[in-house]
CSV table of C-alpha atoms and ligand atoms in Angstrom, one decimal:
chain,number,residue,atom,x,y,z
A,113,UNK,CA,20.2,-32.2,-11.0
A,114,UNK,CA,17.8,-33.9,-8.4
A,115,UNK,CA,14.1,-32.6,-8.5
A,116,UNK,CA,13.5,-32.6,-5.0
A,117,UNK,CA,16.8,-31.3,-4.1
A,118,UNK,CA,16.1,-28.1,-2.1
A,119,UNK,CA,16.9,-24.4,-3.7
A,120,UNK,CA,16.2,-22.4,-0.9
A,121,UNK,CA,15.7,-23.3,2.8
A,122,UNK,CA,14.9,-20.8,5.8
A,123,UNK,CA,14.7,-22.1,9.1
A,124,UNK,CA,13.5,-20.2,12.4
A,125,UNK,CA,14.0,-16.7,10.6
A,126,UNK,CA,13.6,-13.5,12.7
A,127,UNK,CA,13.9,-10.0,12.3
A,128,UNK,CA,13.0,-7.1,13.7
A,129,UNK,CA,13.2,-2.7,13.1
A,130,UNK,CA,13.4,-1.0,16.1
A,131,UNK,CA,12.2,-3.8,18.2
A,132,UNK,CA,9.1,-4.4,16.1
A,133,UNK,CA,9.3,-7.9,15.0
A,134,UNK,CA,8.9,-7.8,11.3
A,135,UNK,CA,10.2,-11.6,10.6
A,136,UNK,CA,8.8,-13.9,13.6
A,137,UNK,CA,10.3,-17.6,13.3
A,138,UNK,CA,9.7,-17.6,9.2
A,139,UNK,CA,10.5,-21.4,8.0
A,140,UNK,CA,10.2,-21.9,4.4
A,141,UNK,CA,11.6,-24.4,1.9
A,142,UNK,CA,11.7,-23.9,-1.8
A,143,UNK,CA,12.2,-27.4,-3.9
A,144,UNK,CA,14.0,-26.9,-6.8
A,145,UNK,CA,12.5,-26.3,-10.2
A,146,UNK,CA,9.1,-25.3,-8.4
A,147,UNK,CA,7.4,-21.7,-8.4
A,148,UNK,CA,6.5,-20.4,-4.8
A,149,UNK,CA,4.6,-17.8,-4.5
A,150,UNK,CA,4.5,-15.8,-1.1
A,151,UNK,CA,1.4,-14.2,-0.1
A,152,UNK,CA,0.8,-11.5,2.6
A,153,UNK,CA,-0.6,-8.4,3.2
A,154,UNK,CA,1.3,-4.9,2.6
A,155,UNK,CA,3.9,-4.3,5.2
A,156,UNK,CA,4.1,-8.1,6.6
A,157,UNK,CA,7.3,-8.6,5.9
A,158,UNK,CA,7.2,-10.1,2.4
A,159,UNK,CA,10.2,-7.8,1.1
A,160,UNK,CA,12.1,-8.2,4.2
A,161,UNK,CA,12.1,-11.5,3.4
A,162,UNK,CA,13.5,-11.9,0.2
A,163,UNK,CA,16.5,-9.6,1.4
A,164,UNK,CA,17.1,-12.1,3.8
A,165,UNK,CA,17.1,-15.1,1.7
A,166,UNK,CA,19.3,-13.1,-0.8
A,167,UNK,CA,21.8,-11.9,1.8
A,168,UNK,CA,20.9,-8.2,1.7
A,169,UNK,CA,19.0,-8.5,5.4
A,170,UNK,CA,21.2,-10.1,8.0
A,171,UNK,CA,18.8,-11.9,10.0
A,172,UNK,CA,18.1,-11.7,13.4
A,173,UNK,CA,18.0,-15.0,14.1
A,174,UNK,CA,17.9,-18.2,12.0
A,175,UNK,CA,19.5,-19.4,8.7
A,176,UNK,CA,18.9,-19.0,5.4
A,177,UNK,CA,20.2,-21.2,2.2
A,178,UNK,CA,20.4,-20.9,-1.1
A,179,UNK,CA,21.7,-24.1,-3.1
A,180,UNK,CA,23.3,-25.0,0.0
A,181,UNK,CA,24.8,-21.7,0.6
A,182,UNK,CA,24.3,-19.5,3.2
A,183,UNK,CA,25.2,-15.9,2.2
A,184,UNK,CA,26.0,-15.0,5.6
A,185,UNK,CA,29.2,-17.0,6.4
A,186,UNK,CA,29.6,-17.7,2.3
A,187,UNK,CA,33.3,-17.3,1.4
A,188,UNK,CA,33.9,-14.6,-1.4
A,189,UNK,CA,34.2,-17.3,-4.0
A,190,UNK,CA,31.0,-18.9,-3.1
A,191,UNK,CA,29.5,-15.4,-3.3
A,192,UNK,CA,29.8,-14.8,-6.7
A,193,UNK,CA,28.8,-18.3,-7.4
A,194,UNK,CA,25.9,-17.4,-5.8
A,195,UNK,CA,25.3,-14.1,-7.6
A,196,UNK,CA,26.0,-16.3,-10.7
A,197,UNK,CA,23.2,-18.6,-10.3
A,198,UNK,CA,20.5,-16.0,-8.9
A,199,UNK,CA,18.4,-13.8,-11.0
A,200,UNK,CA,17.0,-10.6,-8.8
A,201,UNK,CA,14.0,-8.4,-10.2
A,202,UNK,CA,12.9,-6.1,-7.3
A,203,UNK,CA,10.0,-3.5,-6.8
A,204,UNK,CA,11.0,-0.3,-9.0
A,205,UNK,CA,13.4,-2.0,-11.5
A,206,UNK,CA,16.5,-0.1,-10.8
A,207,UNK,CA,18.3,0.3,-14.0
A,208,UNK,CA,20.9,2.3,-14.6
A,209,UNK,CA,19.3,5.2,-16.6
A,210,UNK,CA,22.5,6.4,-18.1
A,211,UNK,CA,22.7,3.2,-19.9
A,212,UNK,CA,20.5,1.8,-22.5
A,213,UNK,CA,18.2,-1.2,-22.1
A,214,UNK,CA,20.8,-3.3,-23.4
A,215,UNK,CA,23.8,-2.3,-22.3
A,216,UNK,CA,21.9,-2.6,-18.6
A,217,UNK,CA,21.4,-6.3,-19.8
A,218,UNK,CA,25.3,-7.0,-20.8
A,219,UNK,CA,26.2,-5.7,-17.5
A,220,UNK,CA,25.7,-8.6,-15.5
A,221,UNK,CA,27.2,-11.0,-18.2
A,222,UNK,CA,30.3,-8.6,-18.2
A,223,UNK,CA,31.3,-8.6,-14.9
A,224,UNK,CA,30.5,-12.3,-14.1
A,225,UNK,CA,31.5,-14.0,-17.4
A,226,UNK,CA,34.4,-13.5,-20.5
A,227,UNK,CA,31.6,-13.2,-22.7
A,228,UNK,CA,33.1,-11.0,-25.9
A,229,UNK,CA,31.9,-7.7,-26.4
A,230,UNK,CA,29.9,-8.6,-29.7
A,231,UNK,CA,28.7,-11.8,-28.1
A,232,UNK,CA,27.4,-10.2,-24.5
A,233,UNK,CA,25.2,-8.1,-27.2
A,234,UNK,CA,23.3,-10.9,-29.0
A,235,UNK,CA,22.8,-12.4,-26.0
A,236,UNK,CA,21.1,-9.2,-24.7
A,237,UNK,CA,19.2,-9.4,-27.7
A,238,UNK,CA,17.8,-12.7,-27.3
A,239,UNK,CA,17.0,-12.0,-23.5
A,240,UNK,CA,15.3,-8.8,-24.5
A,241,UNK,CA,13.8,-11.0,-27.4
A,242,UNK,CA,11.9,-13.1,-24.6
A,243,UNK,CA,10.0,-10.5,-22.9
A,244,UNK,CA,9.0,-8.7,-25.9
A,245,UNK,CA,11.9,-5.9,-25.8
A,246,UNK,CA,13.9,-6.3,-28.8
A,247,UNK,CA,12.6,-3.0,-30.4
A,248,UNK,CA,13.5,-1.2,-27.1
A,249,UNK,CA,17.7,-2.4,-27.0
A,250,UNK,CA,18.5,1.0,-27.7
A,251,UNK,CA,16.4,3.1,-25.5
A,252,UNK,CA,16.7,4.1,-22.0
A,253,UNK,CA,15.2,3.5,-19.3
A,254,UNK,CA,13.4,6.9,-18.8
A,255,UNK,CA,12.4,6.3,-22.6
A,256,UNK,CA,10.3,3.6,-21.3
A,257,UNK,CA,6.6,2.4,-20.0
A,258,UNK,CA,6.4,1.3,-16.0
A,259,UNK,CA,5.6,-2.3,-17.4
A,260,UNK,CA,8.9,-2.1,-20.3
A,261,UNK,CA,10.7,-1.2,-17.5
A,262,UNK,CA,9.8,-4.5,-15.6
A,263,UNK,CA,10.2,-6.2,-18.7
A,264,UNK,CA,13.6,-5.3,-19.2
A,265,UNK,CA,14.3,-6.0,-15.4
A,266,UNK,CA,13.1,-9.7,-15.7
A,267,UNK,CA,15.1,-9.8,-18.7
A,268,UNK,CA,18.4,-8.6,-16.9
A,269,UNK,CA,17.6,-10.7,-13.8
A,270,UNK,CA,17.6,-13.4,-16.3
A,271,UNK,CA,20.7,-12.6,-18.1
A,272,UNK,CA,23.3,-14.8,-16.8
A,273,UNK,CA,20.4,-18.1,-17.1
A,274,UNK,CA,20.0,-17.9,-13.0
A,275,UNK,CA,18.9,-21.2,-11.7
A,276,UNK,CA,16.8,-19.5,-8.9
A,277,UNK,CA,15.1,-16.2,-10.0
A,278,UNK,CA,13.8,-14.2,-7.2
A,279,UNK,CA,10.7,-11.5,-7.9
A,280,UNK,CA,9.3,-8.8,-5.9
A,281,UNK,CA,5.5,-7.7,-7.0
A,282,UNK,CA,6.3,-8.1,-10.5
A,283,UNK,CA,3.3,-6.7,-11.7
A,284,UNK,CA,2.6,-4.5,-9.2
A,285,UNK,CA,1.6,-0.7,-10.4
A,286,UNK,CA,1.1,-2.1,-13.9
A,287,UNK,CA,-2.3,-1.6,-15.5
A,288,UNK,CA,-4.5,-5.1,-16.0
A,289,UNK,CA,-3.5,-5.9,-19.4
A,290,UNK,CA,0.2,-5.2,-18.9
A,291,UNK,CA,0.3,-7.5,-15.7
A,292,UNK,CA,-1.7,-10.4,-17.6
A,293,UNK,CA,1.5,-9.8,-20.5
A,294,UNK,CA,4.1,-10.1,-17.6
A,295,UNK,CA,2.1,-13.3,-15.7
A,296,UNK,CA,2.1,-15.3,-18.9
A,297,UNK,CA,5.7,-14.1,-19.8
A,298,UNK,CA,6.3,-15.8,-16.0
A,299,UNK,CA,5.1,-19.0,-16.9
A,300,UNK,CA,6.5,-19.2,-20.2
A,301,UNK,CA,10.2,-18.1,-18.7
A,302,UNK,CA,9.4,-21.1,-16.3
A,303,UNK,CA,9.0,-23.5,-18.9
A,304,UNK,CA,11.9,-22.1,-21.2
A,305,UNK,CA,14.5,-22.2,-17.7
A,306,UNK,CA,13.6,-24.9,-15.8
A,307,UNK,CA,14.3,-22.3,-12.8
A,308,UNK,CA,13.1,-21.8,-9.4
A,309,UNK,CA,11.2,-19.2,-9.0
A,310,UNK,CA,10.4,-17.5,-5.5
A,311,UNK,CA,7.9,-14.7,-6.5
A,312,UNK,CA,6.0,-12.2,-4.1
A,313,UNK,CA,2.9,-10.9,-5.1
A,314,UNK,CA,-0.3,-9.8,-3.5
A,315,UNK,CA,-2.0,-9.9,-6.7
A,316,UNK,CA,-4.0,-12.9,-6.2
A,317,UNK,CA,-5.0,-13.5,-9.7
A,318,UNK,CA,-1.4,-13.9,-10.7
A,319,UNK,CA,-0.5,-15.6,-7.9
A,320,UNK,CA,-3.0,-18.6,-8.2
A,321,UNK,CA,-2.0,-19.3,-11.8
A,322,UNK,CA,1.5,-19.6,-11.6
A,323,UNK,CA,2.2,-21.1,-7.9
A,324,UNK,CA,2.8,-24.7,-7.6
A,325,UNK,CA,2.8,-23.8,-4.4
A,326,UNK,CA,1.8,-20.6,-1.8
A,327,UNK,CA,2.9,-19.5,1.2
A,328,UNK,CA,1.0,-16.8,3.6
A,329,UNK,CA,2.8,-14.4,5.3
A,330,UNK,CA,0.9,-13.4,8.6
A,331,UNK,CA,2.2,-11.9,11.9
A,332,UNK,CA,5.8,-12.9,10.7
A,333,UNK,CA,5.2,-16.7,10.0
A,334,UNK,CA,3.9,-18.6,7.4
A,335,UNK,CA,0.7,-19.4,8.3
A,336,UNK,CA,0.1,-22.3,5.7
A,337,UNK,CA,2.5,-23.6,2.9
A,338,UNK,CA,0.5,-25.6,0.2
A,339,UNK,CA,-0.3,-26.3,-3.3
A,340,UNK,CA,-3.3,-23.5,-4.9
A,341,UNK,CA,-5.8,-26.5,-5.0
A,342,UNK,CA,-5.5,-26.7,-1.4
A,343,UNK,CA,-5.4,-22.9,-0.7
A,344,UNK,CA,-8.5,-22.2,-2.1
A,345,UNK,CA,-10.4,-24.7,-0.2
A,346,UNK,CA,-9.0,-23.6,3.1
A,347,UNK,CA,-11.6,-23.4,6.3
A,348,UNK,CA,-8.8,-21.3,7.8
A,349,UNK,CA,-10.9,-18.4,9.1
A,350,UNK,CA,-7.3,-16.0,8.3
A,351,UNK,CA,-6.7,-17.8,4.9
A,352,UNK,CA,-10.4,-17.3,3.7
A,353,UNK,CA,-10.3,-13.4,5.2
A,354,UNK,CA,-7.4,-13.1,2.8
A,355,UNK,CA,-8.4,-14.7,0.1
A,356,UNK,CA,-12.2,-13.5,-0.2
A,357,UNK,CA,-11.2,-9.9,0.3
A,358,UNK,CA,-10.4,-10.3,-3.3
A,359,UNK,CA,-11.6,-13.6,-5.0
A,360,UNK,CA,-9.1,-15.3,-7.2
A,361,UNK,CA,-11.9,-15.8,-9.4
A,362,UNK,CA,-13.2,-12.2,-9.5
A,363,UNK,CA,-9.5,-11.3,-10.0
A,364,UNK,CA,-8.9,-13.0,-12.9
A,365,UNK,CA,-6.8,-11.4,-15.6
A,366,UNK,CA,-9.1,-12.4,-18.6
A,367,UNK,CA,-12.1,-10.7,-16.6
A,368,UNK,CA,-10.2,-7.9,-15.4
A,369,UNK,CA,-9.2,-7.2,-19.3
A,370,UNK,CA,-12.5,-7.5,-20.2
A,371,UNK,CA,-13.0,-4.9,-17.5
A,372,UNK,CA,-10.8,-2.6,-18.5
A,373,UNK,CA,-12.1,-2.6,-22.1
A,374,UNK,CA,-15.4,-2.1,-20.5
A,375,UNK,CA,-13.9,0.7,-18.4
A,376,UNK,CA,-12.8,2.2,-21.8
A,377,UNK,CA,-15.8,1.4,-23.5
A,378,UNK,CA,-14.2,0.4,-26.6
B,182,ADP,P1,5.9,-6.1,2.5
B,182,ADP,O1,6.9,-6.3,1.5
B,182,ADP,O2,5.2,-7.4,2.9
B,182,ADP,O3,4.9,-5.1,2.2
B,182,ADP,P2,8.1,-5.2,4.1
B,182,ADP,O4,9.0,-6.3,4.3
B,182,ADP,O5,8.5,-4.2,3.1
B,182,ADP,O6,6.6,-5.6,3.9
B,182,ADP,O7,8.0,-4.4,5.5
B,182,ADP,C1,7.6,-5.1,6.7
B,182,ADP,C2,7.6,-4.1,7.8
B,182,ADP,O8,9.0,-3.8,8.1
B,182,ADP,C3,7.0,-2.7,7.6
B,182,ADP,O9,6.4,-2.3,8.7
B,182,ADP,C4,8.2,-1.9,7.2
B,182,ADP,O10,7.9,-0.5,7.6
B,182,ADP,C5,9.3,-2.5,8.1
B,182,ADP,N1,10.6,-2.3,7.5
B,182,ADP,C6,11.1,-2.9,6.4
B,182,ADP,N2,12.4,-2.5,6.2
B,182,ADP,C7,12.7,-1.7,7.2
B,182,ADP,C8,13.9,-1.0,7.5
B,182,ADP,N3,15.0,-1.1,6.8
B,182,ADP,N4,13.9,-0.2,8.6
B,182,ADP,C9,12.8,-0.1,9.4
B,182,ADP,N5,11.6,-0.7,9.1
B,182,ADP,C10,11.6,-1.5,8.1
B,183,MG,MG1,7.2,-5.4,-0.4
């Protein structure tokens, strides 16, 4: 596989609710193998977005691709190729609560693969395995923490080993320690796949240690695309409104641990 070879490309993107324009002429290009990260603040359009990329959003305007794909004029075998290689972990989860946390994991690999029965299950296992879940195969979901049920959402996005994983506020809602856990399970995942990853976030702390590169959403455009290194030294009077209304630093998920002890005054 090339390294430079593009995973997801958006060109000229627009979209709009009720004549509001949420999406404004979004370009964005994802290399492959690389983590991007896209910033913004609540409501600008970050979501909408990824349901565009992902082919739930029809945009107004524009193309998307993913692996060369676009999943608006993909035929219906190219489709599930698509839904194959992609790995989806939205806000809220969305499991199926009538099913256990493994049986929610197995899903996926029985409807896209001819994985056997007994095999579909270890391989559950394992997936559960990497985020820490293994004790939890049997429970459901509303026998479960807000950050287990994350976990095991990462671990069924991750199920069928998706070359492009796509994340909405993963650790969102969770308490500080929990959302450390789930940033560091990121990176390792990242290292064990090799995958693309396009993850939105407006936690800062997370977002600065696992982009290779960041993206910031603003008035339905990306407003700058670059590496963290040159994020943080922007003179872009927008960039540095965003970024020092909560300093990465100040943020940090070591210190904000530390806070939370502090907090409990253990
Ligand atoms: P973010 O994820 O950055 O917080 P969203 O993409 O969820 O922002 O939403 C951007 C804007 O688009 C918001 O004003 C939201 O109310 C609006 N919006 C999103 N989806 C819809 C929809 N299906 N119908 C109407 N408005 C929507
Ligand atoms: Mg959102």
């Amino acid at each position: 596989m090339e390294r430079d070879a593009i995973a997801v490309e958006v060109r000229g993107v627009r979209k709009a609710f009720d004549e509001q324009p949420v999406l404004d002429g979004v370009d964005l290009s994802v290399r492959r193998g690389e983590t991007m990260v896209i910033l913004g603040g609540s409501g600008s359009g970050k979501s909408t977005l990824l349901r565009c990329i992902i082919g739930l959003e029809p945009p107004d305007e524009g193309s998307v691709s993913i692996d060369g794909i676009d999943p608006y004029a993909a035929s219906w075998s190219q489709l599930e190729q698509l839904r194959r290689r992609i790995g989806v972990a939205f806000q809220g989860g969305a499991l199926f609560g009538s099913m256990t946390v493994a049986e929610n994991i197995e899903l996926p690999i029985a409807e896209f693969t001819r994985v056997p029965p007994a095999t579909r299950r270890i391989i559950a296992r394992i997936k559960l395995g990497m985020v820490g879940l293994e004790d939890a195969m049997d429970r459901r979901p509303a026998e479960l923490s807000g950050g287990m049920i994350k976990r095991a959402a990462l671990a069924r996005a991750l199920a069928l080993d998706p070359s492009i994983v796509f994340f909405d506020e993963p650790s969102a809602g969770l308490d500080p320690v929990t959302a450390a856990g789930l940033d560091r399970l990121l990176v390792q995942l990242k290292r064990a796949f090799d995958a693309t990853l396009v993850v939105v976030t407006h936690e800062l702390a997370s977002a600065f240690k696992i982009a290779d590169r960041m993206a910031l959403m603003h008035e339905g455009q990306f407003l700058v695309t670059a590496t963290p290194e040159v994020i943080r030294k922007s003179e872009d009077p927008i960039v540095r409104r965003f970024l020092d209304r909560a300093p990465p630093e100040a943020g940090d998920s070591a210190q904000k641990f530390e806070k939370f002890l502090d907090d409990l005054e253990v």
